[in-house]
CSV table of C-alpha atoms in Angstrom, one decimal:
chain,number,residue,atom,x,y,z
A,1,UNK,CA,36.4,-19.6,29.4
A,2,UNK,CA,35.5,-16.5,27.4
A,3,UNK,CA,36.2,-18.2,24.0
A,4,UNK,CA,34.2,-21.3,25.0
A,5,UNK,CA,31.1,-19.1,25.7
A,6,UNK,CA,31.2,-16.8,22.7
A,7,UNK,CA,32.2,-19.2,19.9
A,8,UNK,CA,29.9,-21.1,17.7
A,9,UNK,CA,30.2,-24.9,18.1
A,10,UNK,CA,31.5,-25.2,14.5
A,11,UNK,CA,34.6,-23.2,15.2
A,12,UNK,CA,35.0,-23.6,18.9
A,13,UNK,CA,37.7,-26.3,18.5
A,14,UNK,CA,39.7,-24.1,16.2
A,15,UNK,CA,39.5,-21.0,18.5
A,16,UNK,CA,40.4,-22.8,21.7
A,17,UNK,CA,43.4,-24.4,20.0
A,18,UNK,CA,44.7,-21.0,19.1
A,19,UNK,CA,45.4,-20.3,22.8
A,20,UNK,CA,48.2,-22.9,22.6
A,21,UNK,CA,49.6,-21.1,19.5
A,22,UNK,CA,49.7,-17.8,21.4
A,23,UNK,CA,51.4,-19.4,24.4
A,24,UNK,CA,54.1,-21.1,22.3
A,25,UNK,CA,54.6,-17.9,20.3
A,26,UNK,CA,55.1,-15.9,23.5
A,27,UNK,CA,57.8,-18.4,24.7
A,28,UNK,CA,59.5,-18.3,21.3
A,29,UNK,CA,59.3,-14.5,21.2
A,30,UNK,CA,60.9,-13.8,24.6
A,31,UNK,CA,63.7,-16.3,23.8
A,32,UNK,CA,64.4,-14.6,20.4
A,33,UNK,CA,64.4,-11.0,21.7
A,34,UNK,CA,66.2,-12.1,24.9
A,35,UNK,CA,69.2,-13.3,22.8
A,36,UNK,CA,69.6,-9.8,21.4
A,37,UNK,CA,68.4,-7.4,24.1
A,38,UNK,CA,69.1,-7.0,27.9
A,39,UNK,CA,66.5,-7.8,30.6
A,40,UNK,CA,65.2,-4.3,30.9
A,41,UNK,CA,64.4,-3.8,27.2
A,42,UNK,CA,63.0,-7.3,26.9
A,43,UNK,CA,60.7,-6.7,29.9
A,44,UNK,CA,59.7,-3.3,28.5
A,45,UNK,CA,58.6,-4.8,25.2
A,46,UNK,CA,56.8,-7.6,26.9
A,47,UNK,CA,54.9,-5.1,29.1
A,48,UNK,CA,53.5,-3.4,26.0
A,49,UNK,CA,51.7,-6.5,24.8
A,50,UNK,CA,49.4,-6.9,27.9
A,51,UNK,CA,48.7,-3.1,27.8
A,52,UNK,CA,47.6,-3.3,24.2
A,53,UNK,CA,45.5,-6.3,25.1
A,54,UNK,CA,43.9,-4.5,28.0
A,55,UNK,CA,42.9,-1.5,25.9
A,56,UNK,CA,41.7,-3.6,22.9
A,57,UNK,CA,39.7,-6.0,25.1
A,58,UNK,CA,37.7,-3.1,26.4
A,59,UNK,CA,36.0,-3.0,23.0
A,60,UNK,CA,35.1,-6.7,22.9
A,61,UNK,CA,31.5,-7.6,23.6
A,62,UNK,CA,30.6,-9.4,26.9
A,63,UNK,CA,29.7,-13.1,26.9
A,64,UNK,CA,26.0,-13.6,26.3
A,65,UNK,CA,26.1,-16.3,29.1
A,66,UNK,CA,27.1,-13.6,31.5
A,67,UNK,CA,24.2,-11.3,30.5
A,68,UNK,CA,21.7,-14.2,30.7
A,69,UNK,CA,22.9,-15.0,34.2
A,70,UNK,CA,22.3,-11.4,35.2
A,71,UNK,CA,18.8,-11.5,33.6
A,72,UNK,CA,19.6,-9.1,30.8
A,73,UNK,CA,18.1,-10.8,27.8
A,74,UNK,CA,18.4,-7.7,25.4
A,75,UNK,CA,22.0,-7.2,26.2
A,76,UNK,CA,22.7,-10.9,25.6
A,77,UNK,CA,20.9,-10.6,22.2
A,78,UNK,CA,22.9,-7.5,21.2
A,79,UNK,CA,26.2,-9.2,22.2
A,80,UNK,CA,25.4,-12.3,20.2
A,81,UNK,CA,24.4,-10.2,17.2
A,82,UNK,CA,27.8,-8.5,17.3
A,83,UNK,CA,29.6,-11.9,17.7
A,84,UNK,CA,27.7,-13.7,15.0
A,85,UNK,CA,27.5,-10.7,12.6
A,86,UNK,CA,23.7,-11.2,12.0
A,87,UNK,CA,20.4,-10.0,13.4
A,88,UNK,CA,18.5,-13.3,13.7
A,89,UNK,CA,19.9,-14.8,16.9
A,90,UNK,CA,16.7,-15.4,18.9
A,91,UNK,CA,17.0,-19.2,18.6
A,92,UNK,CA,20.5,-19.3,19.9
A,93,UNK,CA,19.7,-16.8,22.7
A,94,UNK,CA,16.8,-19.0,23.8
A,95,UNK,CA,19.1,-22.1,23.8
A,96,UNK,CA,21.5,-20.2,26.0
A,97,UNK,CA,18.7,-19.2,28.4
A,98,UNK,CA,17.6,-22.8,28.7
A,99,UNK,CA,21.1,-23.9,29.3
A,100,UNK,CA,21.7,-21.3,32.0
A,101,UNK,CA,18.4,-22.0,33.7
A,102,UNK,CA,19.0,-25.7,33.8
A,103,UNK,CA,22.5,-25.3,35.2
A,104,UNK,CA,21.3,-22.8,37.8
A,105,UNK,CA,18.4,-25.1,38.8
A,106,UNK,CA,20.8,-28.0,39.1
A,107,UNK,CA,23.2,-26.0,41.3
A,108,UNK,CA,21.3,-23.1,42.8
A,109,UNK,CA,23.7,-20.5,44.1
A,110,UNK,CA,26.6,-22.7,43.1
A,111,UNK,CA,29.5,-22.6,45.5
A,112,UNK,CA,33.0,-24.2,45.6
A,113,UNK,CA,31.7,-27.5,46.9
A,114,UNK,CA,29.4,-27.9,43.9
A,115,UNK,CA,32.5,-28.8,41.9
A,116,UNK,CA,32.7,-32.0,43.9
A,117,UNK,CA,29.1,-32.6,45.0
A,118,UNK,CA,27.4,-32.4,41.6
A,119,UNK,CA,28.0,-35.6,39.6
A,120,UNK,CA,28.6,-33.9,36.2
A,121,UNK,CA,31.1,-31.4,37.8
A,122,UNK,CA,32.9,-34.3,39.5
A,123,UNK,CA,33.3,-36.0,36.1
A,124,UNK,CA,34.6,-32.8,34.5
A,125,UNK,CA,37.1,-32.4,37.4
A,126,UNK,CA,38.2,-36.0,36.9
A,127,UNK,CA,38.7,-35.5,33.2
A,128,UNK,CA,40.7,-32.3,33.8
A,129,UNK,CA,42.9,-33.9,36.4
A,130,UNK,CA,43.6,-36.8,34.0
A,131,UNK,CA,44.5,-34.5,31.1
A,132,UNK,CA,46.5,-32.1,33.3
A,133,UNK,CA,48.5,-34.9,34.9
A,134,UNK,CA,49.1,-36.5,31.5
A,135,UNK,CA,50.2,-33.1,30.1
A,136,UNK,CA,52.6,-32.4,32.9
A,137,UNK,CA,53.9,-36.0,33.6
A,138,UNK,CA,54.5,-36.6,29.9
A,139,UNK,CA,57.7,-34.6,30.6
A,140,UNK,CA,56.8,-31.3,28.9
A,141,UNK,CA,58.6,-29.0,31.3
A,142,UNK,CA,61.8,-31.1,31.7
A,143,UNK,CA,62.0,-31.4,27.9
A,144,UNK,CA,61.8,-27.7,27.5
A,145,UNK,CA,63.7,-26.4,30.5
A,146,UNK,CA,66.5,-29.0,30.2
A,147,UNK,CA,66.8,-29.1,26.4
A,148,UNK,CA,70.4,-27.9,26.5
A,149,UNK,CA,71.2,-30.4,29.2
A,150,UNK,CA,69.6,-33.2,27.1
A,151,UNK,CA,71.5,-32.2,24.0
A,152,UNK,CA,74.7,-32.0,26.0
A,153,UNK,CA,74.3,-35.4,27.5
A,154,UNK,CA,73.6,-36.7,24.0
A,155,UNK,CA,76.9,-35.2,22.7
A,156,UNK,CA,75.5,-32.1,21.0
A,157,UNK,CA,77.1,-28.7,21.3
A,158,UNK,CA,73.9,-26.6,20.8
A,159,UNK,CA,73.7,-23.7,23.3
A,160,UNK,CA,70.8,-23.0,25.6
A,161,UNK,CA,69.1,-20.2,23.7
A,162,UNK,CA,69.4,-21.9,20.3
A,163,UNK,CA,68.0,-25.2,21.8
A,164,UNK,CA,65.0,-23.5,23.2
A,165,UNK,CA,64.3,-21.5,20.1
A,166,UNK,CA,64.6,-24.7,18.0
A,167,UNK,CA,62.3,-26.6,20.4
A,168,UNK,CA,59.6,-23.9,20.5
A,169,UNK,CA,59.9,-23.3,16.8
A,170,UNK,CA,59.2,-27.0,16.0
A,171,UNK,CA,56.3,-27.0,18.5
A,172,UNK,CA,54.8,-23.8,17.0
A,173,UNK,CA,54.9,-25.3,13.5
A,174,UNK,CA,53.2,-28.5,14.7
A,175,UNK,CA,50.5,-26.6,16.6
A,176,UNK,CA,49.7,-24.4,13.6
A,177,UNK,CA,49.5,-27.3,11.2
A,178,UNK,CA,47.3,-29.2,13.7
A,179,UNK,CA,45.0,-26.2,14.1
A,180,UNK,CA,44.6,-25.6,10.4
A,181,UNK,CA,44.5,-29.1,9.0
A,182,UNK,CA,43.8,-31.8,11.7
A,183,UNK,CA,41.5,-30.5,14.4
A,184,UNK,CA,38.6,-29.9,12.0
A,185,UNK,CA,38.7,-33.5,10.7
A,186,UNK,CA,39.3,-35.3,14.0
A,187,UNK,CA,37.7,-34.8,17.4
A,188,UNK,CA,39.7,-33.6,20.3
A,189,UNK,CA,39.3,-36.9,22.1
A,190,UNK,CA,41.1,-38.8,19.3
A,191,UNK,CA,43.8,-36.1,19.2
A,192,UNK,CA,44.4,-36.4,22.9
A,193,UNK,CA,44.6,-40.2,22.7
A,194,UNK,CA,47.1,-40.0,19.7
A,195,UNK,CA,49.1,-37.2,21.4
A,196,UNK,CA,49.5,-39.0,24.7
A,197,UNK,CA,50.4,-42.4,23.1
A,198,UNK,CA,52.9,-40.6,20.7
A,199,UNK,CA,54.5,-38.8,23.6
A,200,UNK,CA,54.9,-42.1,25.5
A,201,UNK,CA,56.7,-43.7,22.5
A,202,UNK,CA,59.0,-40.6,21.9
A,203,UNK,CA,60.0,-40.3,25.5
A,204,UNK,CA,60.6,-44.0,25.7
A,205,UNK,CA,63.0,-43.7,22.8
A,206,UNK,CA,64.8,-41.0,24.7
A,207,UNK,CA,65.0,-43.2,27.8
A,208,UNK,CA,66.4,-46.1,25.8
A,209,UNK,CA,69.1,-43.9,24.3
A,210,UNK,CA,70.4,-42.9,27.8
A,211,UNK,CA,70.1,-46.5,29.0
A,212,UNK,CA,72.4,-47.6,26.1
A,213,UNK,CA,74.7,-44.7,26.8
A,214,UNK,CA,74.9,-45.5,30.5
A,215,UNK,CA,75.6,-49.2,30.0
A,216,UNK,CA,78.5,-48.6,27.6
A,217,UNK,CA,76.8,-49.5,24.3
A,218,UNK,CA,78.1,-48.0,21.1
A,219,UNK,CA,75.7,-45.1,20.4
A,220,UNK,CA,77.7,-43.7,17.5
A,221,UNK,CA,75.1,-45.1,15.0
A,222,UNK,CA,72.1,-43.6,16.9
A,223,UNK,CA,73.6,-40.2,17.6
A,224,UNK,CA,70.5,-38.8,15.9
A,225,UNK,CA,68.0,-40.4,18.3
A,226,UNK,CA,67.8,-37.8,21.1
A,227,UNK,CA,67.1,-34.9,18.7
A,228,UNK,CA,64.7,-37.0,16.7
A,229,UNK,CA,62.9,-38.2,19.8
A,230,UNK,CA,62.6,-34.6,21.1
A,231,UNK,CA,61.2,-33.3,17.8
A,232,UNK,CA,58.8,-36.2,17.7
A,233,UNK,CA,57.7,-35.6,21.2
A,234,UNK,CA,57.2,-31.9,20.4
A,235,UNK,CA,55.0,-32.8,17.4
A,236,UNK,CA,53.0,-35.4,19.3
A,237,UNK,CA,52.5,-33.1,22.3
A,238,UNK,CA,51.4,-30.3,20.1
A,239,UNK,CA,48.6,-32.2,18.3
A,240,UNK,CA,46.5,-32.7,21.5
A,241,UNK,CA,48.0,-32.3,25.0
A,242,UNK,CA,49.1,-28.7,24.3
A,243,UNK,CA,45.5,-27.4,24.2
A,244,UNK,CA,43.7,-30.2,26.0
A,245,UNK,CA,43.4,-28.4,29.4
A,246,UNK,CA,42.2,-25.2,27.8
A,247,UNK,CA,39.5,-27.1,25.9
A,248,UNK,CA,38.3,-28.9,29.0
A,249,UNK,CA,38.0,-25.7,31.0
A,250,UNK,CA,36.1,-23.9,28.3
A,251,UNK,CA,33.7,-26.8,27.4
A,252,UNK,CA,33.1,-29.2,30.2
A,253,UNK,CA,32.3,-26.9,33.2
A,254,UNK,CA,28.9,-25.2,33.4
A,255,UNK,CA,28.7,-21.4,33.7
A,256,UNK,CA,27.7,-21.6,37.3
A,257,UNK,CA,31.1,-23.0,38.4
A,258,UNK,CA,33.4,-22.2,35.5
A,259,UNK,CA,35.1,-19.3,37.1
A,260,UNK,CA,35.8,-21.3,40.3
A,261,UNK,CA,37.0,-24.3,38.3
A,262,UNK,CA,39.4,-22.0,36.3
A,263,UNK,CA,41.0,-20.7,39.4
A,264,UNK,CA,41.5,-24.1,41.0
A,265,UNK,CA,42.7,-25.6,37.7
A,266,UNK,CA,45.3,-22.9,37.1
A,267,UNK,CA,46.7,-23.4,40.6
A,268,UNK,CA,46.7,-27.2,40.2
A,269,UNK,CA,48.4,-27.0,36.8
A,270,UNK,CA,51.2,-24.7,38.0
A,271,UNK,CA,51.8,-26.9,41.1
A,272,UNK,CA,52.0,-30.1,38.9
A,273,UNK,CA,54.4,-28.4,36.5
A,274,UNK,CA,56.7,-27.4,39.4
A,275,UNK,CA,56.5,-30.9,40.9
A,276,UNK,CA,57.4,-32.6,37.6
A,277,UNK,CA,60.4,-30.3,37.1
A,278,UNK,CA,61.6,-31.0,40.7
A,279,UNK,CA,61.1,-34.8,40.3
A,280,UNK,CA,63.2,-34.7,37.1
A,281,UNK,CA,66.0,-32.7,38.8
A,282,UNK,CA,66.1,-34.9,41.9
A,283,UNK,CA,65.9,-38.2,40.0
A,284,UNK,CA,68.8,-37.2,37.6
A,285,UNK,CA,70.9,-36.1,40.6
A,286,UNK,CA,70.2,-39.2,42.6
A,287,UNK,CA,70.3,-41.8,39.7
A,288,UNK,CA,73.0,-40.0,37.7
A,289,UNK,CA,71.1,-40.7,34.6
A,290,UNK,CA,68.2,-39.3,32.5
A,291,UNK,CA,67.0,-42.7,31.5
A,292,UNK,CA,64.9,-43.4,34.6
A,293,UNK,CA,62.9,-40.1,34.7
A,294,UNK,CA,62.2,-40.4,31.0
A,295,UNK,CA,61.0,-44.0,31.5
A,296,UNK,CA,58.8,-42.8,34.2
A,297,UNK,CA,57.3,-40.0,32.0
A,298,UNK,CA,56.7,-42.6,29.2
A,299,UNK,CA,54.7,-44.8,31.6
A,300,UNK,CA,52.7,-41.8,32.8
A,301,UNK,CA,51.9,-40.8,29.3
A,302,UNK,CA,50.7,-44.4,28.5
A,303,UNK,CA,48.6,-44.5,31.7
A,304,UNK,CA,47.1,-41.1,30.8
A,305,UNK,CA,46.3,-42.4,27.3
A,306,UNK,CA,44.3,-45.3,28.7
A,307,UNK,CA,42.5,-43.0,31.2
A,308,UNK,CA,41.5,-40.6,28.4
A,309,UNK,CA,40.1,-43.5,26.4
A,310,UNK,CA,38.0,-44.5,29.4
A,311,UNK,CA,36.8,-41.1,30.6
A,312,UNK,CA,37.1,-38.4,27.9
A,313,UNK,CA,33.9,-37.7,26.0
A,314,UNK,CA,33.9,-36.4,22.4
A,315,UNK,CA,32.8,-32.8,22.2
A,316,UNK,CA,33.2,-32.1,18.5
A,317,UNK,CA,30.1,-30.6,17.0
A,318,UNK,CA,28.3,-30.3,20.3
A,319,UNK,CA,27.0,-27.2,22.0
A,320,UNK,CA,28.0,-26.4,25.6
A,321,UNK,CA,24.5,-27.6,26.7
A,322,UNK,CA,24.8,-30.9,24.8
A,323,UNK,CA,28.2,-31.5,26.4
A,324,UNK,CA,26.6,-31.0,29.9
A,325,UNK,CA,24.0,-33.7,28.9
A,326,UNK,CA,26.9,-36.0,28.0
A,327,UNK,CA,28.5,-35.5,31.4
A,328,UNK,CA,25.2,-36.0,33.2
A,329,UNK,CA,24.7,-39.2,31.3
A,330,UNK,CA,21.5,-38.1,29.5
A,331,UNK,CA,20.7,-37.4,25.9
A,332,UNK,CA,20.0,-33.8,24.9
A,333,UNK,CA,16.7,-32.8,23.4
A,334,UNK,CA,18.2,-32.8,19.9
A,335,UNK,CA,19.6,-36.3,20.3
A,336,UNK,CA,16.2,-37.6,21.6
A,337,UNK,CA,14.4,-36.0,18.6
A,338,UNK,CA,16.8,-37.7,16.2
A,339,UNK,CA,16.3,-41.1,18.0
A,340,UNK,CA,12.5,-40.7,17.8
A,341,UNK,CA,12.7,-39.9,14.0
A,342,UNK,CA,15.0,-42.9,13.5
A,343,UNK,CA,12.6,-45.1,15.5
A,344,UNK,CA,9.6,-44.0,13.5
A,345,UNK,CA,11.4,-44.5,10.2
A,346,UNK,CA,12.4,-48.0,11.2
A,347,UNK,CA,8.9,-48.8,12.4
A,348,UNK,CA,7.3,-48.0,9.1
A,349,UNK,CA,9.9,-49.6,6.9
């Protein structure tokens, strides 16, 4: 939410994707230190990080959107000057004022129900649900939590700590490379489509391996398939689905309801993650095989891919206000001006 409001549209994609890097680094960090230290020392080290964050964040400027909502134009201007590193920010402040005024006029004294009664907010909610469900039902949690179990079923002897470290390490490398090399060249919509389709194929390969194993086929020649499928899944998940939910929360919801949307979204995401993990555990216990849940996850990823194609707008290079116009189904003032110029040029040619 904060990053979406303070960042320039040219680097917003990059900054929001770094949240996924931080999350994966945290998982990798606790698994690495946890293999050498006891629970008390590991917890003590992990406590220091949020304390440092709390003290450091007190020095960070407030969001200009917040100041505009409170009617403090000068404070918003000063905040933006610090964030942009330049004095001439009047034009950007004016655009933020227009955006906040329009959003406040559209949903005056916005409440919780405005998430569902305002058409643009409903579409943003729908897109979030699609991406969140695709993220969770692609099999992310089972692949990470049951990595050792998957390797063991495939005939590998890798222990739990090593398997998670390898898994998170591969994901971290993929996310870093995506952030540095890919996200600037391709929009997040294309990355989400590619990511969900790739996850579907990778998990399908994992499902087929366990089908062959359960039906007594000779899997000696494809012993490499489970690890290859997991690594491929990790890479494909990292290039889009890993930061898709964060992007939507920071870009698609207007300032009037963003905080409420964030609370509901976090709760929904945690519940879906727990549900998927439980579904995997129960289905493996009942069916006696991992083939069926992974086939289910593959179908969910494919369904999510098709829904993203249908509903997810491209936000690359757009301001937060322009994104709201896309959700409303209207053209922003900039786009209208461009169309007028193109029309006039064509008329006189």
